[in-house]
mmCIF file of C-alpha atoms in Angstrom:
data_model
loop_
_atom_site.group_PDB
_atom_site.id
_atom_site.type_symbol
_atom_site.label_atom_id
_atom_site.label_comp_id
_atom_site.label_asym_id
_atom_site.label_seq_id
_atom_site.Cartn_x
_atom_site.Cartn_y
_atom_site.Cartn_z
ATOM 1 C CA MET A 1 0.032 0.190 0.173
ATOM 2 C CA ASP A 2 3.687 2.335 -0.098
ATOM 3 C CA HIS A 3 2.954 2.585 -3.971
ATOM 4 C CA ILE A 4 -0.660 4.066 -3.276
ATOM 5 C CA THR A 5 0.663 7.754 -2.970
ATOM 6 C CA PHE A 6 -2.489 10.865 -3.530
ATOM 7 C CA LEU A 7 -1.925 11.057 -6.757
ATOM 8 C CA VAL A 8 -2.229 8.058 -7.558
ATOM 9 C CA ALA A 9 -5.679 7.493 -5.482
ATOM 10 C CA VAL A 10 -7.347 10.744 -7.186
ATOM 11 C CA VAL A 11 -6.245 8.543 -10.683
ATOM 12 C CA ILE A 12 -7.970 5.844 -9.615
ATOM 13 C CA VAL A 13 -11.111 7.397 -8.499
ATOM 14 C CA THR A 14 -11.434 9.384 -12.159
ATOM 15 C CA ALA A 15 -10.585 6.373 -13.833
ATOM 16 C CA LEU A 16 -14.113 4.671 -11.438
ATOM 17 C CA ALA A 17 -15.852 7.202 -12.540
ATOM 18 C CA PHE A 18 -14.718 6.726 -16.309
ATOM 19 C CA ASP A 19 -16.570 4.216 -15.917
ATOM 20 C CA PHE A 20 -19.424 5.130 -14.617
ATOM 21 C CA THR A 21 -20.093 7.573 -17.195
ATOM 22 C CA ASN A 22 -18.910 4.532 -19.521
ATOM 23 C CA GLY A 23 -21.884 2.112 -17.805
ATOM 24 C CA PHE A 24 -24.884 5.230 -17.965
ATOM 25 C CA HIS A 25 -23.107 6.367 -22.274
ATOM 26 C CA ASP A 26 -23.506 2.844 -23.130
ATOM 27 C CA THR A 27 -26.664 1.383 -21.599
ATOM 28 C CA ALA A 28 -28.274 1.909 -25.385
ATOM 29 C CA ASN A 29 -25.990 -0.874 -26.910
ATOM 30 C CA ALA A 30 -27.289 -3.841 -25.027
ATOM 31 C CA MET A 31 -31.307 -2.029 -24.343
ATOM 32 C CA ALA A 32 -32.238 0.407 -26.360
ATOM 33 C CA THR A 33 -34.008 -2.674 -28.928
ATOM 34 C CA SER A 34 -35.665 -3.772 -26.371
ATOM 35 C CA ILE A 35 -37.467 -0.934 -24.733
ATOM 36 C CA ALA A 36 -38.462 0.719 -28.567
ATOM 37 C CA THR A 37 -40.301 -2.094 -29.233
ATOM 38 C CA GLY A 38 -41.426 -2.712 -25.744
ATOM 39 C CA ALA A 39 -39.765 -6.743 -25.087
ATOM 40 C CA LEU A 40 -38.739 -5.148 -21.333
ATOM 41 C CA LYS A 41 -39.828 -2.453 -19.400
ATOM 42 C CA PRO A 42 -36.947 0.225 -19.205
ATOM 43 C CA ARG A 43 -36.150 0.497 -15.765
ATOM 44 C CA THR A 44 -36.541 -3.697 -15.962
ATOM 45 C CA ALA A 45 -34.343 -3.450 -18.761
ATOM 46 C CA VAL A 46 -31.240 -1.022 -16.847
ATOM 47 C CA LEU A 47 -31.284 -3.209 -13.515
ATOM 48 C CA ILE A 48 -31.013 -6.263 -15.891
ATOM 49 C CA SER A 49 -28.406 -4.317 -17.489
ATOM 50 C CA GLY A 50 -26.188 -3.363 -14.786
ATOM 51 C CA VAL A 51 -25.564 -6.581 -13.264
ATOM 52 C CA LEU A 52 -25.406 -8.410 -15.933
ATOM 53 C CA ASN A 53 -22.424 -5.799 -16.584
ATOM 54 C CA VAL A 54 -20.636 -7.010 -12.959
ATOM 55 C CA VAL A 55 -20.782 -10.108 -13.809
ATOM 56 C CA GLY A 56 -19.427 -9.996 -17.468
ATOM 57 C CA ALA A 57 -16.540 -7.797 -15.955
ATOM 58 C CA PHE A 58 -15.207 -11.214 -14.142
ATOM 59 C CA LEU A 59 -15.248 -13.304 -17.208
ATOM 60 C CA SER A 60 -12.153 -12.162 -19.007
ATOM 61 C CA THR A 61 -8.973 -9.612 -18.195
ATOM 62 C CA GLU A 62 -7.988 -10.048 -22.056
ATOM 63 C CA VAL A 63 -8.605 -6.138 -23.026
ATOM 64 C CA ALA A 64 -7.022 -4.560 -19.838
ATOM 65 C CA LYS A 65 -4.191 -6.336 -20.376
ATOM 66 C CA THR A 66 -3.966 -4.711 -23.951
ATOM 67 C CA ILE A 67 -4.616 -1.196 -22.457
ATOM 68 C CA SER A 68 -2.754 -2.502 -19.233
ATOM 69 C CA GLY A 69 0.816 -3.242 -21.732
ATOM 70 C CA GLY A 70 -0.513 -2.885 -25.269
ATOM 71 C CA ILE A 71 -1.306 0.291 -26.865
ATOM 72 C CA VAL A 72 1.362 2.195 -24.393
ATOM 73 C CA ASP A 73 4.962 1.749 -23.060
ATOM 74 C CA ASP A 74 3.809 0.716 -19.255
ATOM 75 C CA THR A 75 7.982 2.146 -18.780
ATOM 76 C CA LEU A 76 7.009 5.256 -19.530
ATOM 77 C CA VAL A 77 4.168 6.315 -17.949
ATOM 78 C CA THR A 78 3.054 8.727 -14.989
ATOM 79 C CA PRO A 79 -0.029 8.484 -12.610
ATOM 80 C CA GLY A 80 -0.315 12.250 -14.194
ATOM 81 C CA MET A 81 -0.175 11.421 -17.602
ATOM 82 C CA ILE A 82 -3.184 8.913 -16.940
ATOM 83 C CA PHE A 83 -5.768 11.584 -15.529
ATOM 84 C CA ALA A 84 -5.605 13.437 -17.941
ATOM 85 C CA GLY A 85 -6.451 11.603 -20.043
ATOM 86 C CA LEU A 86 -8.774 10.229 -17.843
ATOM 87 C CA VAL A 87 -10.409 13.833 -17.948
ATOM 88 C CA GLY A 88 -10.201 13.878 -21.668
ATOM 89 C CA ALA A 89 -12.505 10.711 -21.818
ATOM 90 C CA ILE A 90 -15.060 12.077 -19.390
ATOM 91 C CA LEU A 91 -15.561 15.053 -20.650
ATOM 92 C CA TRP A 92 -16.014 13.764 -24.762
ATOM 93 C CA ASN A 93 -18.449 10.797 -22.950
ATOM 94 C CA LEU A 94 -20.658 13.719 -20.885
ATOM 95 C CA MET A 95 -20.626 16.258 -23.859
ATOM 96 C CA THR A 96 -22.201 13.892 -26.584
ATOM 97 C CA TRP A 97 -24.634 12.514 -23.770
ATOM 98 C CA LEU A 98 -25.607 15.843 -23.886
ATOM 99 C CA VAL A 99 -26.748 15.714 -27.354
ATOM 100 C CA GLY A 100 -27.665 12.165 -27.396
ATOM 101 C CA LEU A 101 -25.378 11.237 -29.761
ATOM 102 C CA PRO A 102 -23.831 7.441 -29.555
ATOM 103 C CA SER A 103 -20.283 7.599 -30.086
ATOM 104 C CA SER A 104 -17.548 5.136 -28.397
ATOM 105 C CA SER A 105 -16.335 5.402 -25.535
ATOM 106 C CA SER A 106 -13.784 2.524 -25.370
ATOM 107 C CA HIS A 107 -12.329 5.288 -28.320
ATOM 108 C CA ALA A 108 -12.726 8.584 -25.976
ATOM 109 C CA LEU A 109 -10.359 6.293 -23.306
ATOM 110 C CA PHE A 110 -7.944 5.284 -25.613
ATOM 111 C CA GLY A 111 -7.396 8.990 -27.611
ATOM 112 C CA GLY A 112 -7.228 10.629 -24.120
ATOM 113 C CA LEU A 113 -5.263 8.497 -23.170
ATOM 114 C CA ILE A 114 -2.602 8.213 -26.653
ATOM 115 C CA GLY A 115 -2.774 12.057 -26.309
ATOM 116 C CA ALA A 116 -1.521 12.114 -22.198
ATOM 117 C CA VAL A 117 1.156 9.831 -23.094
ATOM 118 C CA TRP A 118 2.587 10.897 -26.464
ATOM 119 C CA VAL A 119 2.994 14.387 -24.328
ATOM 120 C CA GLY A 120 3.981 13.297 -22.126
ATOM 121 C CA ALA A 121 6.170 10.622 -22.528
ATOM 122 C CA GLY A 122 7.566 11.865 -26.249
ATOM 123 C CA GLU A 123 5.967 9.844 -28.888
ATOM 124 C CA ARG A 124 8.275 6.335 -28.117
ATOM 125 C CA GLY A 125 5.370 6.455 -25.288
ATOM 126 C CA VAL A 126 3.470 5.249 -27.894
ATOM 127 C CA HIS A 127 2.903 2.063 -29.529
ATOM 128 C CA PHE A 128 0.995 3.142 -32.206
ATOM 129 C CA ASP A 129 0.959 -0.545 -34.373
ATOM 130 C CA MET A 130 -0.859 -1.833 -31.155
ATOM 131 C CA VAL A 131 -3.389 0.983 -32.077
ATOM 132 C CA VAL A 132 -3.506 0.339 -35.359
ATOM 133 C CA GLN A 133 -4.240 -3.874 -34.601
ATOM 134 C CA LYS A 134 -5.806 -3.997 -31.613
ATOM 135 C CA ILE A 135 -8.621 -0.036 -32.321
ATOM 136 C CA LEU A 136 -7.990 0.986 -35.421
ATOM 137 C CA ILE A 137 -8.992 -2.145 -37.424
ATOM 138 C CA PRO A 138 -11.122 -3.747 -35.232
ATOM 139 C CA ALA A 139 -13.444 0.183 -35.304
ATOM 140 C CA VAL A 140 -13.644 -0.446 -39.126
ATOM 141 C CA ALA A 141 -14.781 -3.908 -39.248
ATOM 142 C CA SER A 142 -16.335 -4.448 -36.775
ATOM 143 C CA PRO A 143 -19.294 -2.610 -37.269
ATOM 144 C CA LEU A 144 -19.523 -4.112 -40.689
ATOM 145 C CA VAL A 145 -19.246 -7.764 -39.864
ATOM 146 C CA ALA A 146 -22.453 -6.935 -37.110
ATOM 147 C CA GLY A 147 -24.436 -4.948 -39.772
ATOM 148 C CA ILE A 148 -24.389 -7.768 -41.809
ATOM 149 C CA ALA A 149 -24.927 -10.381 -39.407
ATOM 150 C CA ALA A 150 -28.502 -8.351 -38.066
ATOM 151 C CA LEU A 151 -28.941 -7.873 -41.922
ATOM 152 C CA LEU A 152 -28.870 -11.139 -42.933
ATOM 153 C CA ALA A 153 -29.901 -12.718 -39.802
ATOM 154 C CA THR A 154 -33.190 -10.114 -40.324
ATOM 155 C CA TYR A 155 -33.965 -11.570 -43.356
ATOM 156 C CA PHE A 156 -34.627 -14.398 -42.786
ATOM 157 C CA ALA A 157 -35.877 -14.177 -39.727
ATOM 158 C CA TYR A 158 -38.874 -12.838 -41.488
ATOM 159 C CA ARG A 159 -38.697 -15.475 -44.332
ATOM 160 C CA ILE A 160 -38.782 -18.378 -42.058
ATOM 161 C CA THR A 161 -41.971 -15.978 -40.157
ATOM 162 C CA ALA A 162 -43.313 -14.698 -43.036
ATOM 163 C CA ARG A 163 -46.877 -17.269 -42.886
ATOM 164 C CA ALA A 164 -46.613 -17.535 -39.193
ATOM 165 C CA ARG A 165 -49.582 -14.837 -37.165
ATOM 166 C CA GLU A 166 -47.921 -11.350 -36.914
ATOM 167 C CA LYS A 167 -48.976 -11.818 -32.812
ATOM 168 C CA SER A 168 -47.321 -14.495 -32.614
ATOM 169 C CA VAL A 169 -43.761 -13.378 -34.214
ATOM 170 C CA THR A 170 -44.112 -10.250 -32.037
ATOM 171 C CA GLU A 171 -44.501 -12.002 -28.517
ATOM 172 C CA GLY A 172 -41.896 -15.031 -29.722
ATOM 173 C CA PHE A 173 -38.783 -12.206 -30.958
ATOM 174 C CA ARG A 174 -39.791 -10.403 -27.590
ATOM 175 C CA LEU A 175 -39.170 -13.419 -25.895
ATOM 176 C CA GLY A 176 -36.283 -13.437 -27.156
ATOM 177 C CA GLN A 177 -34.738 -10.016 -26.957
ATOM 178 C CA ILE A 178 -34.463 -10.548 -23.267
ATOM 179 C CA ALA A 179 -32.528 -13.225 -23.718
ATOM 180 C CA SER A 180 -30.058 -10.752 -26.230
ATOM 181 C CA ALA A 181 -30.363 -8.364 -24.215
ATOM 182 C CA SER A 182 -28.988 -9.290 -21.665
ATOM 183 C CA LEU A 183 -26.177 -11.578 -23.054
ATOM 184 C CA VAL A 184 -25.143 -8.042 -24.929
ATOM 185 C CA SER A 185 -24.940 -6.615 -21.450
ATOM 186 C CA LEU A 186 -22.813 -9.866 -20.096
ATOM 187 C CA ALA A 187 -20.995 -9.355 -22.924
ATOM 188 C CA HIS A 188 -19.952 -4.858 -22.007
ATOM 189 C CA GLY A 189 -19.599 -5.672 -18.540
ATOM 190 C CA THR A 190 -16.246 -8.177 -20.185
ATOM 191 C CA ASN A 191 -15.223 -5.749 -23.017
ATOM 192 C CA ASP A 192 -15.585 -2.238 -21.245
ATOM 193 C CA ALA A 193 -14.914 -3.329 -17.945
ATOM 194 C CA GLN A 194 -11.692 -3.956 -18.924
ATOM 195 C CA LYS A 195 -10.602 -0.719 -20.300
ATOM 196 C CA THR A 196 -11.433 0.669 -17.342
ATOM 197 C CA MET A 197 -9.442 -2.208 -14.872
ATOM 198 C CA GLY A 198 -6.874 -1.710 -17.722
ATOM 199 C CA VAL A 199 -6.424 1.902 -16.770
ATOM 200 C CA ILE A 200 -6.076 1.285 -12.765
ATOM 201 C CA THR A 201 -3.104 -1.357 -13.306
ATOM 202 C CA LEU A 202 -1.240 0.685 -16.083
ATOM 203 C CA THR A 203 -1.585 3.359 -12.848
ATOM 204 C CA LEU A 204 -0.728 1.229 -10.392
ATOM 205 C CA ILE A 205 2.519 -0.482 -12.537
ATOM 206 C CA SER A 206 3.580 3.030 -12.990
ATOM 207 C CA ALA A 207 3.757 3.367 -9.349
ATOM 208 C CA GLY A 208 5.021 0.809 -8.548
ATOM 209 C CA ALA A 209 2.639 -1.413 -6.493
ATOM 210 C CA LEU A 210 2.162 -3.954 -9.794
ATOM 211 C CA GLY A 211 5.109 -5.725 -11.700
ATOM 212 C CA HIS A 212 5.687 -5.116 -15.430
ATOM 213 C CA ASN A 213 2.718 -6.272 -17.496
ATOM 214 C CA ALA A 214 0.104 -8.386 -14.438
ATOM 215 C CA GLY A 215 -3.034 -8.056 -14.596
ATOM 216 C CA PRO A 216 -5.629 -7.186 -12.633
ATOM 217 C CA PRO A 217 -5.916 -7.872 -9.570
ATOM 218 C CA VAL A 218 -9.523 -9.020 -7.806
ATOM 219 C CA TRP A 219 -10.785 -5.217 -6.189
ATOM 220 C CA VAL A 220 -9.875 -3.648 -9.326
ATOM 221 C CA ILE A 221 -11.982 -5.932 -11.621
ATOM 222 C CA ALA A 222 -14.337 -6.329 -9.449
ATOM 223 C CA SER A 223 -14.686 -1.987 -8.536
ATOM 224 C CA ALA A 224 -14.810 -1.690 -12.261
ATOM 225 C CA GLY A 225 -17.509 -4.266 -12.286
ATOM 226 C CA LEU A 226 -19.196 -2.033 -10.297
ATOM 227 C CA ALA A 227 -18.786 1.382 -11.068
ATOM 228 C CA ILE A 228 -20.343 0.386 -14.738
ATOM 229 C CA GLY A 229 -23.161 -1.317 -13.866
ATOM 230 C CA LEU A 230 -23.801 1.236 -11.643
ATOM 231 C CA GLY A 231 -23.821 3.375 -14.545
ATOM 232 C CA THR A 232 -25.437 1.607 -16.668
ATOM 233 C CA TYR A 233 -28.705 1.302 -14.157
ATOM 234 C CA ILE A 234 -28.845 5.350 -13.798
ATOM 235 C CA GLY A 235 -29.390 4.920 -17.386
ATOM 236 C CA GLY A 236 -28.137 6.572 -20.561
ATOM 237 C CA TRP A 237 -31.969 7.700 -22.082
ATOM 238 C CA ARG A 238 -31.579 10.010 -23.970
ATOM 239 C CA ILE A 239 -28.795 8.119 -26.122
ATOM 240 C CA ILE A 240 -31.136 5.331 -25.570
ATOM 241 C CA ARG A 241 -33.313 6.979 -27.006
ATOM 242 C CA THR A 242 -31.427 7.874 -29.802
ATOM 243 C CA MET A 243 -30.273 4.135 -30.749
ATOM 244 C CA GLY A 244 -33.957 2.684 -30.423
ATOM 245 C CA LYS A 245 -35.836 5.050 -31.978
ATOM 246 C CA GLY A 246 -33.249 7.790 -34.357
ATOM 247 C CA LEU A 247 -31.621 4.640 -36.327
ATOM 248 C CA THR A 248 -34.727 2.701 -37.972
ATOM 249 C CA ASP A 249 -38.008 1.845 -36.882
ATOM 250 C CA ILE A 250 -37.282 -1.509 -34.603
ATOM 251 C CA GLN A 251 -39.432 -4.628 -34.864
ATOM 252 C CA SER A 252 -39.026 -7.476 -32.129
ATOM 253 C CA PRO A 253 -37.092 -9.707 -35.117
ATOM 254 C CA GLN A 254 -35.134 -6.830 -35.744
ATOM 255 C CA GLY A 255 -33.889 -6.528 -32.439
ATOM 256 C CA PHE A 256 -33.019 -9.838 -31.814
ATOM 257 C CA ALA A 257 -31.307 -9.826 -35.046
ATOM 258 C CA ALA A 258 -29.528 -7.109 -34.064
ATOM 259 C CA GLU A 259 -28.627 -8.141 -30.474
ATOM 260 C CA ALA A 260 -27.203 -11.829 -31.096
ATOM 261 C CA ALA A 261 -24.663 -10.381 -34.072
ATOM 262 C CA SER A 262 -23.480 -7.480 -31.342
ATOM 263 C CA THR A 263 -22.928 -10.417 -28.227
ATOM 264 C CA THR A 264 -21.069 -12.380 -31.373
ATOM 265 C CA VAL A 265 -19.113 -10.026 -31.872
ATOM 266 C CA ILE A 266 -18.313 -8.517 -29.092
ATOM 267 C CA LEU A 267 -17.148 -11.716 -27.108
ATOM 268 C CA THR A 268 -15.280 -13.048 -30.142
ATOM 269 C CA SER A 269 -13.317 -9.264 -29.728
ATOM 270 C CA ALA A 270 -12.846 -9.578 -26.000
ATOM 271 C CA HIS A 271 -11.463 -13.405 -26.726
ATOM 272 C CA LEU A 272 -9.011 -12.477 -28.924
ATOM 273 C CA GLY A 273 -8.403 -9.244 -26.866
ATOM 274 C CA PHE A 274 -9.148 -6.493 -29.126
ATOM 275 C CA ALA A 275 -10.771 -4.145 -27.541
ATOM 276 C CA LEU A 276 -13.741 -1.787 -30.097
ATOM 277 C CA SER A 277 -16.228 -0.056 -29.260
ATOM 278 C CA THR A 278 -19.591 -1.964 -28.047
ATOM 279 C CA THR A 279 -21.277 0.959 -29.386
ATOM 280 C CA GLN A 280 -20.222 0.963 -32.838
ATOM 281 C CA VAL A 281 -20.691 -2.995 -32.771
ATOM 282 C CA CYS A 282 -24.170 -1.795 -31.777
ATOM 283 C CA SER A 283 -24.860 0.089 -34.061
ATOM 284 C CA GLY A 284 -23.430 -1.338 -36.853
ATOM 285 C CA GLY A 285 -25.746 -3.737 -35.647
ATOM 286 C CA ILE A 286 -28.916 -1.894 -35.211
ATOM 287 C CA LEU A 287 -28.495 -0.372 -39.244
ATOM 288 C CA GLY A 288 -27.946 -4.133 -40.861
ATOM 289 C CA ALA A 289 -31.048 -5.020 -38.700
ATOM 290 C CA GLY A 290 -32.767 -2.399 -40.417
ATOM 291 C CA LEU A 291 -31.754 -2.992 -43.840
ATOM 292 C CA GLY A 292 -32.632 -6.422 -42.986
ATOM 293 C CA ARG A 293 -36.294 -5.927 -43.442
ATOM 294 C CA ARG A 294 -37.664 -4.442 -46.485
ATOM 295 C CA LEU A 295 -39.752 -1.356 -46.102
ATOM 296 C CA ALA A 296 -37.747 -0.251 -42.772
ATOM 297 C CA GLU A 297 -36.869 3.313 -42.851
ATOM 298 C CA VAL A 298 -33.327 3.878 -42.048
ATOM 299 C CA ARG A 299 -32.421 7.410 -40.714
ATOM 300 C CA TRP A 300 -29.428 8.457 -43.013
ATOM 301 C CA GLY A 301 -29.272 11.574 -41.342
ATOM 302 C CA THR A 302 -28.991 10.199 -37.625
ATOM 303 C CA ALA A 303 -26.199 7.392 -39.371
ATOM 304 C CA GLY A 304 -24.233 9.615 -40.557
ATOM 305 C CA ARG A 305 -23.847 12.038 -37.615
ATOM 306 C CA MET A 306 -22.747 8.948 -35.674
ATOM 307 C CA VAL A 307 -20.292 8.125 -38.079
ATOM 308 C CA ILE A 308 -19.036 12.028 -37.607
ATOM 309 C CA ALA A 309 -19.011 11.341 -34.006
ATOM 310 C CA TRP A 310 -16.906 8.181 -34.052
ATOM 311 C CA MET A 311 -14.288 10.113 -36.320
ATOM 312 C CA VAL A 312 -13.866 12.688 -34.991
ATOM 313 C CA THR A 313 -13.868 11.243 -31.068
ATOM 314 C CA LEU A 314 -10.439 9.133 -30.363
ATOM 315 C CA PRO A 315 -8.611 12.429 -32.245
ATOM 316 C CA ALA A 316 -10.899 14.578 -29.943
ATOM 317 C CA ALA A 317 -9.824 12.858 -26.896
ATOM 318 C CA ALA A 318 -6.279 12.993 -27.356
ATOM 319 C CA LEU A 319 -6.262 17.249 -27.725
ATOM 320 C CA VAL A 320 -8.235 17.289 -24.169
ATOM 321 C CA GLY A 321 -5.350 14.624 -22.588
ATOM 322 C CA GLY A 322 -2.871 16.149 -24.907
ATOM 323 C CA VAL A 323 -3.390 20.201 -22.988
ATOM 324 C CA SER A 324 -4.146 18.193 -19.210
ATOM 325 C CA ALA A 325 -0.770 16.578 -19.701
ATOM 326 C CA SER A 326 0.857 19.151 -20.648
ATOM 327 C CA VAL A 327 -0.505 21.492 -17.204
ATOM 328 C CA VAL A 328 -0.513 19.059 -14.915
ATOM 329 C CA LYS A 329 4.220 17.698 -16.495
ATOM 330 C CA HIS A 330 4.490 21.603 -15.868
ATOM 331 C CA GLY A 331 2.458 22.454 -13.275
ATOM 332 C CA GLY A 332 2.908 18.926 -11.202
ATOM 333 C CA ASN A 333 0.119 19.123 -8.361
ATOM 334 C CA LEU A 334 -1.047 22.129 -8.600
ATOM 335 C CA GLY A 335 -1.518 21.816 -12.138
ATOM 336 C CA THR A 336 -3.520 18.462 -11.274
ATOM 337 C CA ALA A 337 -5.389 20.476 -8.583
ATOM 338 C CA VAL A 338 -6.127 22.784 -11.681
ATOM 339 C CA ILE A 339 -7.053 19.729 -14.734
ATOM 340 C CA ALA A 340 -9.598 18.875 -11.972
ATOM 341 C CA LEU A 341 -11.549 21.979 -11.061
ATOM 342 C CA VAL A 342 -11.735 22.833 -15.008
ATOM 343 C CA ALA A 343 -12.807 19.854 -15.730
ATOM 344 C CA LEU A 344 -15.566 20.019 -12.366
ATOM 345 C CA ALA A 345 -16.222 22.763 -13.825
ATOM 346 C CA VAL A 346 -17.082 21.574 -17.314
ATOM 347 C CA ALA A 347 -19.093 18.391 -16.121
ATOM 348 C CA ALA A 348 -21.170 20.399 -14.429
ATOM 349 C CA VAL A 349 -22.204 23.238 -16.820
ATOM 350 C CA ILE A 350 -23.318 20.160 -19.179
ATOM 351 C CA VAL A 351 -25.628 18.364 -16.305
ATOM 352 C CA ILE A 352 -27.638 21.849 -15.798
ATOM 353 C CA ALA A 353 -27.538 22.066 -19.242
ATOM 354 C CA SER A 354 -29.809 18.411 -19.982
ATOM 355 C CA ARG A 355 -31.974 19.058 -17.362
ATOM 356 C CA ARG A 356 -33.529 22.005 -19.923
ATOM 357 C CA ASN A 357 -34.826 19.135 -21.964
ATOM 358 C CA PRO A 358 -34.624 15.850 -19.740
ATOM 359 C CA VAL A 359 -34.413 12.588 -21.348
ATOM 360 C CA SER A 360 -36.551 9.241 -18.677
ATOM 361 C CA ALA A 361 -37.287 6.333 -18.493
ATOM 362 C CA LYS A 362 -41.071 7.794 -18.960
ATOM 363 C CA ASN A 363 -40.173 9.954 -22.283
ATOM 364 C CA VAL A 364 -37.324 7.461 -23.558
ATOM 365 C CA ASN A 365 -39.826 6.315 -26.240
ATOM 366 C CA ASP A 366 -42.127 9.497 -27.269
ATOM 367 C CA ALA A 367 -39.387 10.598 -30.181
ATOM 368 C CA HIS A 368 -36.140 9.322 -31.901
ATOM 369 C CA GLU A 369 -34.093 12.808 -31.432
ATOM 370 C CA VAL A 370 -32.751 14.499 -28.564
ATOM 371 C CA THR A 371 -32.183 18.767 -28.544
ATOM 372 C CA ILE A 372 -31.087 21.284 -26.342
ATOM 373 C CA ARG A 373 -34.006 23.608 -25.061
ATOM 374 C CA SER A 374 -33.594 27.137 -23.663
ATOM 375 C CA THR A 375 -35.844 26.328 -20.780
ATOM 376 C CA THR A 376 -37.140 23.870 -18.995
ATOM 377 C CA PRO A 377 -40.450 22.567 -19.345
ATOM 378 C CA ALA A 378 -42.202 21.833 -16.431
ATOM 379 C CA ASP A 379 -44.065 18.902 -17.343
ATOM 380 C CA VAL A 380 -40.796 16.293 -17.218
ATOM 381 C CA GLY A 381 -38.992 14.683 -14.136
ATOM 382 C CA THR A 382 -35.582 14.593 -12.864
ATOM 383 C CA ALA A 383 -33.151 13.798 -17.017
ATOM 384 C CA ALA A 384 -30.602 11.229 -16.897
#
């Protein structure tokens, strides 16, 4: 415990704060389609998803090892750099949540770390070959694979059930969605909770508390799983609305197909150590399911904004992480305190802005766009 300095403790708390934002930012990945089709009630959906995120955190540590000893040189990283990278990731998560845009929490984290380590340790601190192999290639391939799989699954689901009664088909696939959405939640916990595990493990390695290339201790696995599970239960209703209603008109066979395809891609990638974006995978699955049903409306404008956000996420978070790392590097403890206060102030402004147009479990299925109003409506409840 002698290695756990005040700065290391601050970094661990900040990492868990990012994990919490990852949870509510990505709840939509697992439950948006089930909520949109009525397979699960909103509060029931986020409860199931939160519990399974915690369970999933204990299933694998391959992605955590990729982050703690893969994309950056753990011998050159300092806790201050990691703190700066986490600030970039958290602020990007909050900004995209505010506008209901399902960007990648994973790429926000990777970008923040890459920018911070590049500024703090120089170009040699980042393993760009691993970034390409473990992050960029999966970022392009995974939504395409999930989309094609969901398209084919949707097509065959409607062909096989073409002569069945519509009510029976809807009820049957809604039951199937409970299972498939639960599997996505399990897969999300397996993939995304590991990213915070990797960051905390990297922090402990940089502080000398763990050996080079060490895996995450049990307490790190448990705390990361609980943080992402709690964030998931809070419910990222703004992004759930966009993914459930904004991309396409989802029916229960499509929801089942999208969730089954996404689960397969996420679990396979987690086993191989690919730190992919579950947001991109699930969005690709939903778009594929939309294309797989004849006459289904696909809202390409929303999809286009999402793709732009995906492209901007990593460099934007890297920029914030790099600037933060520069302040921390030259300002020491005072610089760290300044960055922490600025980040808290920006986060508070974002939360206050979200109150102008709250989205909750009660109105999550009302429309497919999230806007920021200038006045606070009196007839809606707490934002989430």
